[in-house]
PDB file of C-alpha atoms in Angstrom:
ATOM      1  CA  MET E   1       6.498  12.858 -13.768  1.00  0.00           C
ATOM      2  CA  ALA E   2       7.093  15.208 -10.844  1.00  0.00           C
ATOM      3  CA  VAL E   3       4.454  17.489  -9.439  1.00  0.00           C
ATOM      4  CA  ARG E   4       5.401  20.914  -8.100  1.00  0.00           C
ATOM      5  CA  LEU E   5       2.870  22.807  -6.024  1.00  0.00           C
ATOM      6  CA  SER E   6       3.192  25.863  -3.815  1.00  0.00           C
ATOM      7  CA  ARG E   7       2.825  25.283  -0.084  1.00  0.00           C
ATOM      8  CA  GLN E   8      -0.460  27.153  -0.166  1.00  0.00           C
ATOM      9  CA  ALA E   9      -1.807  25.006  -2.999  1.00  0.00           C
ATOM     10  CA  ALA E  10      -0.625  21.806  -1.326  1.00  0.00           C
ATOM     11  CA  SER E  11      -2.669  22.593   1.754  1.00  0.00           C
ATOM     12  CA  LEU E  12      -5.916  22.788  -0.157  1.00  0.00           C
ATOM     13  CA  SER E  13      -8.306  19.849  -0.165  1.00  0.00           C
ATOM     14  CA  LEU E  14      -9.401  18.879  -3.631  1.00  0.00           C
ATOM     15  CA  ARG E  15     -12.488  16.849  -4.438  1.00  0.00           C
ATOM     16  CA  CYS E  16     -13.628  15.401  -7.683  1.00  0.00           C
ATOM     17  CA  CYS E  17     -15.788  12.467  -8.614  1.00  0.00           C
ATOM     18  CA  CYS E  18     -14.527   9.617 -10.779  1.00  0.00           C
ATOM     19  CA  ALA E  19     -16.799   9.035 -13.756  1.00  0.00           C
ATOM     20  CA  ARG E  20     -16.471   5.260 -13.639  1.00  0.00           C
ATOM     21  CA  LYS E  21     -16.790   4.747  -9.877  1.00  0.00           C
ATOM     22  CA  ASN E  22     -18.423   6.666  -7.093  1.00  0.00           C
ATOM     23  CA  TYR E  23     -15.072   7.547  -5.534  1.00  0.00           C
ATOM     24  CA  TYR E  24     -14.263  10.964  -4.153  1.00  0.00           C
ATOM     25  CA  PHE E  25     -10.681  12.083  -4.505  1.00  0.00           C
ATOM     26  CA  HIS E  26      -8.969  14.381  -2.086  1.00  0.00           C
ATOM     27  CA  SER E  27      -5.530  15.745  -1.439  1.00  0.00           C
ATOM     28  CA  ALA E  28      -3.809  17.944   1.537  1.00  0.00           C
ATOM     29  CA  THR E  29      -0.294  17.881   5.547  1.00  0.00           C
ATOM     30  CA  PRO E  30      -0.587  16.680   8.289  1.00  0.00           C
ATOM     31  CA  ARG E  31       1.467  11.195  15.214  1.00  0.00           C
ATOM     32  CA  ILE E  32       2.430   7.798  14.637  1.00  0.00           C
ATOM     33  CA  THR E  33       0.495   5.838  17.230  1.00  0.00           C
ATOM     34  CA  ALA E  34       1.115   2.106  17.389  1.00  0.00           C
ATOM     35  CA  ILE E  35      -0.935  -0.196  19.582  1.00  0.00           C
ATOM     36  CA  PRO E  36       1.257  -1.499  22.458  1.00  0.00           C
ATOM     37  CA  PRO E  37       2.217  -5.174  21.993  1.00  0.00           C
ATOM     38  CA  HIS E  38       0.075  -6.350  24.933  1.00  0.00           C
ATOM     39  CA  LYS E  39      -2.991  -4.662  23.416  1.00  0.00           C
ATOM     40  CA  ARG E  40      -2.295  -5.580  19.805  1.00  0.00           C
ATOM     41  CA  ARG E  41      -4.559  -8.092  18.125  1.00  0.00           C
ATOM     42  CA  LYS E  42      -2.964 -11.318  17.024  1.00  0.00           C
ATOM     43  CA  PRO E  43      -1.914 -11.333  13.348  1.00  0.00           C
ATOM     44  CA  THR E  44      -4.553 -12.989  11.252  1.00  0.00           C
ATOM     45  CA  PRO E  45      -3.272 -16.295   9.768  1.00  0.00           C
ATOM     46  CA  LEU E  46      -3.579 -16.804   6.039  1.00  0.00           C
ATOM     47  CA  GLY E  47      -5.371 -19.716   4.449  1.00  0.00           C
ATOM     48  CA  VAL E  48      -2.393 -20.932   2.486  1.00  0.00           C
ATOM     49  CA  GLY E  49      -4.124 -24.175   1.702  1.00  0.00           C
ATOM     50  CA  ASN E  50      -6.792 -22.383  -0.315  1.00  0.00           C
ATOM     51  CA  ARG E  51      -6.895 -23.764  -3.848  1.00  0.00           C
ATOM     52  CA  ASP E  52      -7.219 -20.450  -5.697  1.00  0.00           C
ATOM     53  CA  LEU E  53      -3.917 -19.020  -4.421  1.00  0.00           C
ATOM     54  CA  SER E  54      -1.319 -18.155  -7.012  1.00  0.00           C
ATOM     55  CA  GLN E  55       1.914 -20.095  -6.633  1.00  0.00           C
ATOM     56  CA  SER E  56       3.883 -16.849  -6.630  1.00  0.00           C
ATOM     57  CA  SER E  57       1.899 -15.463  -3.688  1.00  0.00           C
ATOM     58  CA  VAL E  58       2.267 -18.380  -1.256  1.00  0.00           C
ATOM     59  CA  GLY E  59       3.625 -17.210   2.124  1.00  0.00           C
ATOM     60  CA  LEU E  60       7.338 -17.466   2.927  1.00  0.00           C
ATOM     61  CA  GLU E  61       9.154 -17.175   6.245  1.00  0.00           C
ATOM     62  CA  SER E  62      11.944 -15.124   4.673  1.00  0.00           C
ATOM     63  CA  PRO E  63      12.228 -13.179   1.415  1.00  0.00           C
ATOM     64  CA  PRO E  64      13.562 -15.359  -1.432  1.00  0.00           C
ATOM     65  CA  GLU E  65      16.782 -14.434  -3.170  1.00  0.00           C
ATOM     66  CA  GLY E  66      16.355 -12.062  -6.088  1.00  0.00           C
ATOM     67  CA  TYR E  67      13.256 -10.363  -4.684  1.00  0.00           C
ATOM     68  CA  ARG E  68      13.251  -6.813  -3.359  1.00  0.00           C
ATOM     69  CA  LYS E  69      12.153  -6.485   0.279  1.00  0.00           C
ATOM     70  CA  ASN E  70       9.003  -4.405   0.474  1.00  0.00           C
ATOM     71  CA  VAL E  71       6.148  -3.520   2.796  1.00  0.00           C
ATOM     72  CA  GLY E  72       2.497  -3.037   1.944  1.00  0.00           C
ATOM     73  CA  ILE E  73       0.011  -0.966   3.917  1.00  0.00           C
ATOM     74  CA  CYS E  74      -3.702  -1.745   4.026  1.00  0.00           C
ATOM     75  CA  LEU E  75      -5.037   1.430   5.628  1.00  0.00           C
ATOM     76  CA  ILE E  76      -8.695   1.451   6.637  1.00  0.00           C
ATOM     77  CA  ASN E  77     -10.925   4.247   7.894  1.00  0.00           C
ATOM     78  CA  PRO E  78     -13.711   3.955  10.520  1.00  0.00           C
ATOM     79  CA  GLU E  79     -16.137   2.917   7.742  1.00  0.00           C
ATOM     80  CA  LYS E  80     -13.730   0.041   6.886  1.00  0.00           C
ATOM     81  CA  LYS E  81     -12.962   1.454   3.457  1.00  0.00           C
ATOM     82  CA  VAL E  82      -9.430   1.024   2.118  1.00  0.00           C
ATOM     83  CA  PHE E  83      -7.063   3.803   1.074  1.00  0.00           C
ATOM     84  CA  GLY E  84      -6.188   3.513  -2.623  1.00  0.00           C
ATOM     85  CA  ALA E  85      -4.407   5.801  -5.058  1.00  0.00           C
ATOM     86  CA  ARG E  86      -3.064   5.946  -8.601  1.00  0.00           C
ATOM     87  CA  ARG E  87       0.638   6.195  -9.401  1.00  0.00           C
ATOM     88  CA  LEU E  88       1.960   9.297 -11.092  1.00  0.00           C
ATOM     89  CA  ASP E  89       4.305   7.274 -13.308  1.00  0.00           C
ATOM     90  CA  SER E  90       1.739   4.794 -14.637  1.00  0.00           C
ATOM     91  CA  ARG E  91      -0.106   5.080 -17.944  1.00  0.00           C
ATOM     92  CA  GLN E  92      -2.697   2.588 -16.737  1.00  0.00           C
ATOM     93  CA  ASP E  93      -5.826   3.567 -14.861  1.00  0.00           C
ATOM     94  CA  ALA E  94      -4.684   1.287 -12.053  1.00  0.00           C
ATOM     95  CA  TRP E  95      -5.020   1.754  -8.321  1.00  0.00           C
ATOM     96  CA  GLN E  96      -2.871   0.464  -5.489  1.00  0.00           C
ATOM     97  CA  MET E  97      -2.397   0.507  -1.730  1.00  0.00           C
ATOM     98  CA  PRO E  98       0.673   2.282  -0.321  1.00  0.00           C
ATOM     99  CA  GLN E  99       3.874   0.264  -0.404  1.00  0.00           C
ATOM    100  CA  GLY E 100       7.634   0.725  -0.494  1.00  0.00           C
ATOM    101  CA  GLY E 101      11.089  -0.729  -0.011  1.00  0.00           C
ATOM    102  CA  VAL E 102      12.607  -1.878   3.281  1.00  0.00           C
ATOM    103  CA  GLY E 103      16.115  -0.860   4.317  1.00  0.00           C
ATOM    104  CA  ASP E 104      18.731  -3.569   4.959  1.00  0.00           C
ATOM    105  CA  ASP E 105      18.500  -3.314   8.764  1.00  0.00           C
ATOM    106  CA  GLU E 106      15.044  -1.740   8.957  1.00  0.00           C
ATOM    107  CA  ASP E 107      12.200  -3.365  10.881  1.00  0.00           C
ATOM    108  CA  PRO E 108       9.276  -3.929   8.467  1.00  0.00           C
ATOM    109  CA  ARG E 109       6.839  -2.340  10.967  1.00  0.00           C
ATOM    110  CA  VAL E 110       8.953   0.805  11.076  1.00  0.00           C
ATOM    111  CA  ALA E 111       9.238   0.727   7.287  1.00  0.00           C
ATOM    112  CA  ALA E 112       5.449   0.510   6.938  1.00  0.00           C
ATOM    113  CA  MET E 113       4.884   3.622   9.057  1.00  0.00           C
ATOM    114  CA  ARG E 114       7.667   5.442   7.217  1.00  0.00           C
ATOM    115  CA  GLU E 115       6.368   4.571   3.765  1.00  0.00           C
ATOM    116  CA  LEU E 116       2.844   5.605   4.708  1.00  0.00           C
ATOM    117  CA  ARG E 117       4.136   8.984   5.866  1.00  0.00           C
ATOM    118  CA  GLU E 118       6.384   9.479   2.844  1.00  0.00           C
ATOM    119  CA  GLU E 119       3.725   8.581   0.282  1.00  0.00           C
ATOM    120  CA  THR E 120       0.569   9.998   1.837  1.00  0.00           C
ATOM    121  CA  GLY E 121       1.589  12.405   4.602  1.00  0.00           C
ATOM    122  CA  ILE E 122      -0.404  10.279   7.053  1.00  0.00           C
ATOM    123  CA  VAL E 123       0.979   9.807  10.556  1.00  0.00           C
ATOM    124  CA  SER E 124      -2.299   9.264  12.445  1.00  0.00           C
ATOM    125  CA  ALA E 125      -2.455   5.487  12.159  1.00  0.00           C
ATOM    126  CA  GLU E 126      -2.536   2.507  14.504  1.00  0.00           C
ATOM    127  CA  LEU E 127      -1.195  -0.967  13.845  1.00  0.00           C
ATOM    128  CA  VAL E 128      -4.031  -3.495  13.947  1.00  0.00           C
ATOM    129  CA  ALA E 129      -2.650  -6.704  12.408  1.00  0.00           C
ATOM    130  CA  GLU E 130      -0.003  -8.057  10.086  1.00  0.00           C
ATOM    131  CA  VAL E 131       0.536 -10.967   7.734  1.00  0.00           C
ATOM    132  CA  PRO E 132       3.246 -12.907   9.621  1.00  0.00           C
ATOM    133  CA  PHE E 133       5.245 -13.921   6.558  1.00  0.00           C
ATOM    134  CA  TRP E 134       6.382 -12.678   3.165  1.00  0.00           C
ATOM    135  CA  LEU E 135       4.231 -12.683   0.027  1.00  0.00           C
ATOM    136  CA  THR E 136       5.814 -12.365  -3.409  1.00  0.00           C
ATOM    137  CA  TYR E 137       4.901 -11.319  -6.912  1.00  0.00           C
ATOM    138  CA  ASP E 138       6.952 -11.262 -10.131  1.00  0.00           C
ATOM    139  CA  PHE E 139       7.417  -8.239 -12.350  1.00  0.00           C
ATOM    140  CA  PRO E 140       6.274  -8.581 -15.977  1.00  0.00           C
ATOM    141  CA  PRO E 141       9.233  -8.209 -18.406  1.00  0.00           C
ATOM    142  CA  ASP E 142       8.462  -4.590 -19.384  1.00  0.00           C
ATOM    143  CA  VAL E 143       8.019  -3.485 -15.760  1.00  0.00           C
ATOM    144  CA  ARG E 144      11.166  -5.372 -14.754  1.00  0.00           C
ATOM    145  CA  GLU E 145      13.183  -3.610 -17.457  1.00  0.00           C
ATOM    146  CA  LYS E 146      11.927  -0.155 -16.425  1.00  0.00           C
ATOM    147  CA  LEU E 147      12.579  -0.742 -12.738  1.00  0.00           C
ATOM    148  CA  THR E 148      16.054  -2.125 -13.402  1.00  0.00           C
ATOM    149  CA  ILE E 149      16.943   1.208 -14.969  1.00  0.00           C
ATOM    150  CA  ARG E 150      15.397   3.156 -12.077  1.00  0.00           C
ATOM    151  CA  TRP E 151      16.958   1.112  -9.247  1.00  0.00           C
ATOM    152  CA  GLY E 152      20.246   0.259 -10.937  1.00  0.00           C
ATOM    153  CA  ARG E 153      19.738  -3.400 -10.069  1.00  0.00           C
ATOM    154  CA  GLU E 154      17.612  -6.193 -11.494  1.00  0.00           C
ATOM    155  CA  TRP E 155      14.984  -7.796  -9.277  1.00  0.00           C
ATOM    156  CA  LYS E 156      12.669 -10.685 -10.189  1.00  0.00           C
ATOM    157  CA  GLY E 157       9.856  -9.099  -8.218  1.00  0.00           C
ATOM    158  CA  GLN E 158       8.996  -8.019  -4.714  1.00  0.00           C
ATOM    159  CA  ALA E 159       8.683  -9.887  -1.415  1.00  0.00           C
ATOM    160  CA  GLN E 160       6.233  -8.040   0.805  1.00  0.00           C
ATOM    161  CA  ARG E 161       5.218  -7.952   4.459  1.00  0.00           C
ATOM    162  CA  TRP E 162       1.683  -6.587   4.820  1.00  0.00           C
ATOM    163  CA  PHE E 163       0.258  -4.528   7.662  1.00  0.00           C
ATOM    164  CA  LEU E 164      -3.300  -3.519   8.486  1.00  0.00           C
ATOM    165  CA  LEU E 165      -3.429   0.010   9.877  1.00  0.00           C
ATOM    166  CA  LYS E 166      -6.398   1.971  11.174  1.00  0.00           C
ATOM    167  CA  PHE E 167      -6.580   5.622  10.150  1.00  0.00           C
ATOM    168  CA  THR E 168      -7.267   7.757  13.230  1.00  0.00           C
ATOM    169  CA  GLY E 169      -7.000  11.205  11.691  1.00  0.00           C
ATOM    170  CA  LYS E 170      -9.106  13.316   9.357  1.00  0.00           C
ATOM    171  CA  ASP E 171      -9.074  13.261   5.563  1.00  0.00           C
ATOM    172  CA  GLU E 172      -7.443  16.703   5.496  1.00  0.00           C
ATOM    173  CA  GLU E 173      -4.276  15.057   6.816  1.00  0.00           C
ATOM    174  CA  VAL E 174      -3.715  13.249   3.531  1.00  0.00           C
ATOM    175  CA  ASN E 175      -1.084  14.982   1.419  1.00  0.00           C
ATOM    176  CA  LEU E 176       0.096  13.144  -1.686  1.00  0.00           C
ATOM    177  CA  LEU E 177       3.181  15.342  -1.781  1.00  0.00           C
ATOM    178  CA  GLY E 178       4.209  13.191   1.197  1.00  0.00           C
ATOM    179  CA  ASP E 179       6.529  14.467   3.900  1.00  0.00           C
ATOM    180  CA  GLY E 180       8.832  16.207   1.430  1.00  0.00           C
ATOM    181  CA  LYS E 181      11.646  13.668   1.826  1.00  0.00           C
ATOM    182  CA  GLU E 182      10.854  11.673  -1.318  1.00  0.00           C
ATOM    183  CA  LYS E 183       9.580  12.403  -4.804  1.00  0.00           C
ATOM    184  CA  PRO E 184       5.738  12.199  -4.973  1.00  0.00           C
ATOM    185  CA  GLU E 185       4.482   8.880  -6.365  1.00  0.00           C
ATOM    186  CA  LEU E 186       0.688   8.932  -6.037  1.00  0.00           C
ATOM    187  CA  GLN E 187      -2.325  10.864  -7.287  1.00  0.00           C
ATOM    188  CA  ASP E 188      -6.144  10.783  -7.027  1.00  0.00           C
ATOM    189  CA  TRP E 189      -6.686   8.943  -3.753  1.00  0.00           C
ATOM    190  CA  ALA E 190      -9.976   7.539  -2.471  1.00  0.00           C
ATOM    191  CA  TRP E 191     -11.529   5.307   0.201  1.00  0.00           C
ATOM    192  CA  MET E 192     -12.502   2.110  -1.616  1.00  0.00           C
ATOM    193  CA  LYS E 193     -14.113  -1.268  -1.010  1.00  0.00           C
ATOM    194  CA  PRO E 194     -11.623  -4.165  -0.886  1.00  0.00           C
ATOM    195  CA  GLY E 195     -13.142  -5.744  -4.007  1.00  0.00           C
ATOM    196  CA  ASP E 196     -12.726  -2.495  -5.941  1.00  0.00           C
ATOM    197  CA  VAL E 197      -9.069  -2.234  -4.890  1.00  0.00           C
ATOM    198  CA  ILE E 198      -8.456  -5.722  -6.302  1.00  0.00           C
ATOM    199  CA  GLU E 199     -10.453  -5.084  -9.457  1.00  0.00           C
ATOM    200  CA  GLN E 200      -8.627  -1.857 -10.269  1.00  0.00           C
ATOM    201  CA  SER E 201      -5.099  -2.997  -9.416  1.00  0.00           C
ATOM    202  CA  VAL E 202      -2.566  -4.148 -11.998  1.00  0.00           C
ATOM    203  CA  GLU E 203      -2.987  -7.804 -12.839  1.00  0.00           C
ATOM    204  CA  PHE E 204       0.361  -9.036 -11.521  1.00  0.00           C
ATOM    205  CA  VAL E 205      -0.322  -7.866  -7.940  1.00  0.00           C
ATOM    206  CA  ARG E 206      -3.909  -9.151  -7.694  1.00  0.00           C
ATOM    207  CA  PRO E 207      -3.021 -12.595  -6.254  1.00  0.00           C
ATOM    208  CA  VAL E 208      -1.188 -10.886  -3.391  1.00  0.00           C
ATOM    209  CA  TYR E 209      -4.028  -8.404  -2.866  1.00  0.00           C
ATOM    210  CA  LYS E 210      -6.500 -11.286  -2.660  1.00  0.00           C
ATOM    211  CA  GLN E 211      -4.259 -12.966  -0.070  1.00  0.00           C
ATOM    212  CA  VAL E 212      -4.011  -9.766   1.945  1.00  0.00           C
ATOM    213  CA  PHE E 213      -7.750  -9.149   2.069  1.00  0.00           C
ATOM    214  CA  ARG E 214      -8.383 -12.794   2.893  1.00  0.00           C
ATOM    215  CA  ALA E 215      -5.935 -12.487   5.803  1.00  0.00           C
ATOM    216  CA  PHE E 216      -7.536  -9.305   7.133  1.00  0.00           C
ATOM    217  CA  ALA E 217     -11.153 -10.311   6.386  1.00  0.00           C
ATOM    218  CA  PRO E 218     -12.207 -10.548  10.085  1.00  0.00           C
ATOM    219  CA  HIS E 219     -11.320  -6.883  10.535  1.00  0.00           C
ATOM    220  CA  PHE E 220     -13.748  -5.874   7.770  1.00  0.00           C
ATOM    221  CA  GLN E 221     -16.760  -7.538   9.395  1.00  0.00           C
TER     222      GLN E 221
END
């Protein structure tokens, strides 16, 4: 479902309160600022030996065959809340963090910044940490069938590299129409607690989300 708004309407900031949760939704247009390597914090290692990890989400040094290369963005604000949004094409009341595909020769870090800009309009973000290997999840049969039609190729699931980014701008920068280069994908965004992001995500991505928040836990303290 595509959304068409005038430029004037797209620049407005909308607020409404979700009846089930005390979230406040916004929408709006906007500098990608990455921390220099010598100042960047070391990537937080994952506790892969933890017993409650799903087999499908165990870290991999390279994406397995049959899985689409993808990046995930855990964007946090100064209050250490996480950016979450609902998809326009989903019938479920499910929330997710920004994510998207990686080009064949594209650096995942570059892809993460690009996807964030394309999906949310945000360019004021700094790289804080990353999960240093790939995490995977499988598509349920119905999702796999739908995405095969959309992409023109069948994938078992997605292999993701995850990045923790710090939002350095103002909420008015967020524009779910994106940068105008891609079709809008998200609606109703909010700053959320990590546990709420997991709770309100679709079931098949929760093991990966749990891994991601476990990896970045020190940055939420």
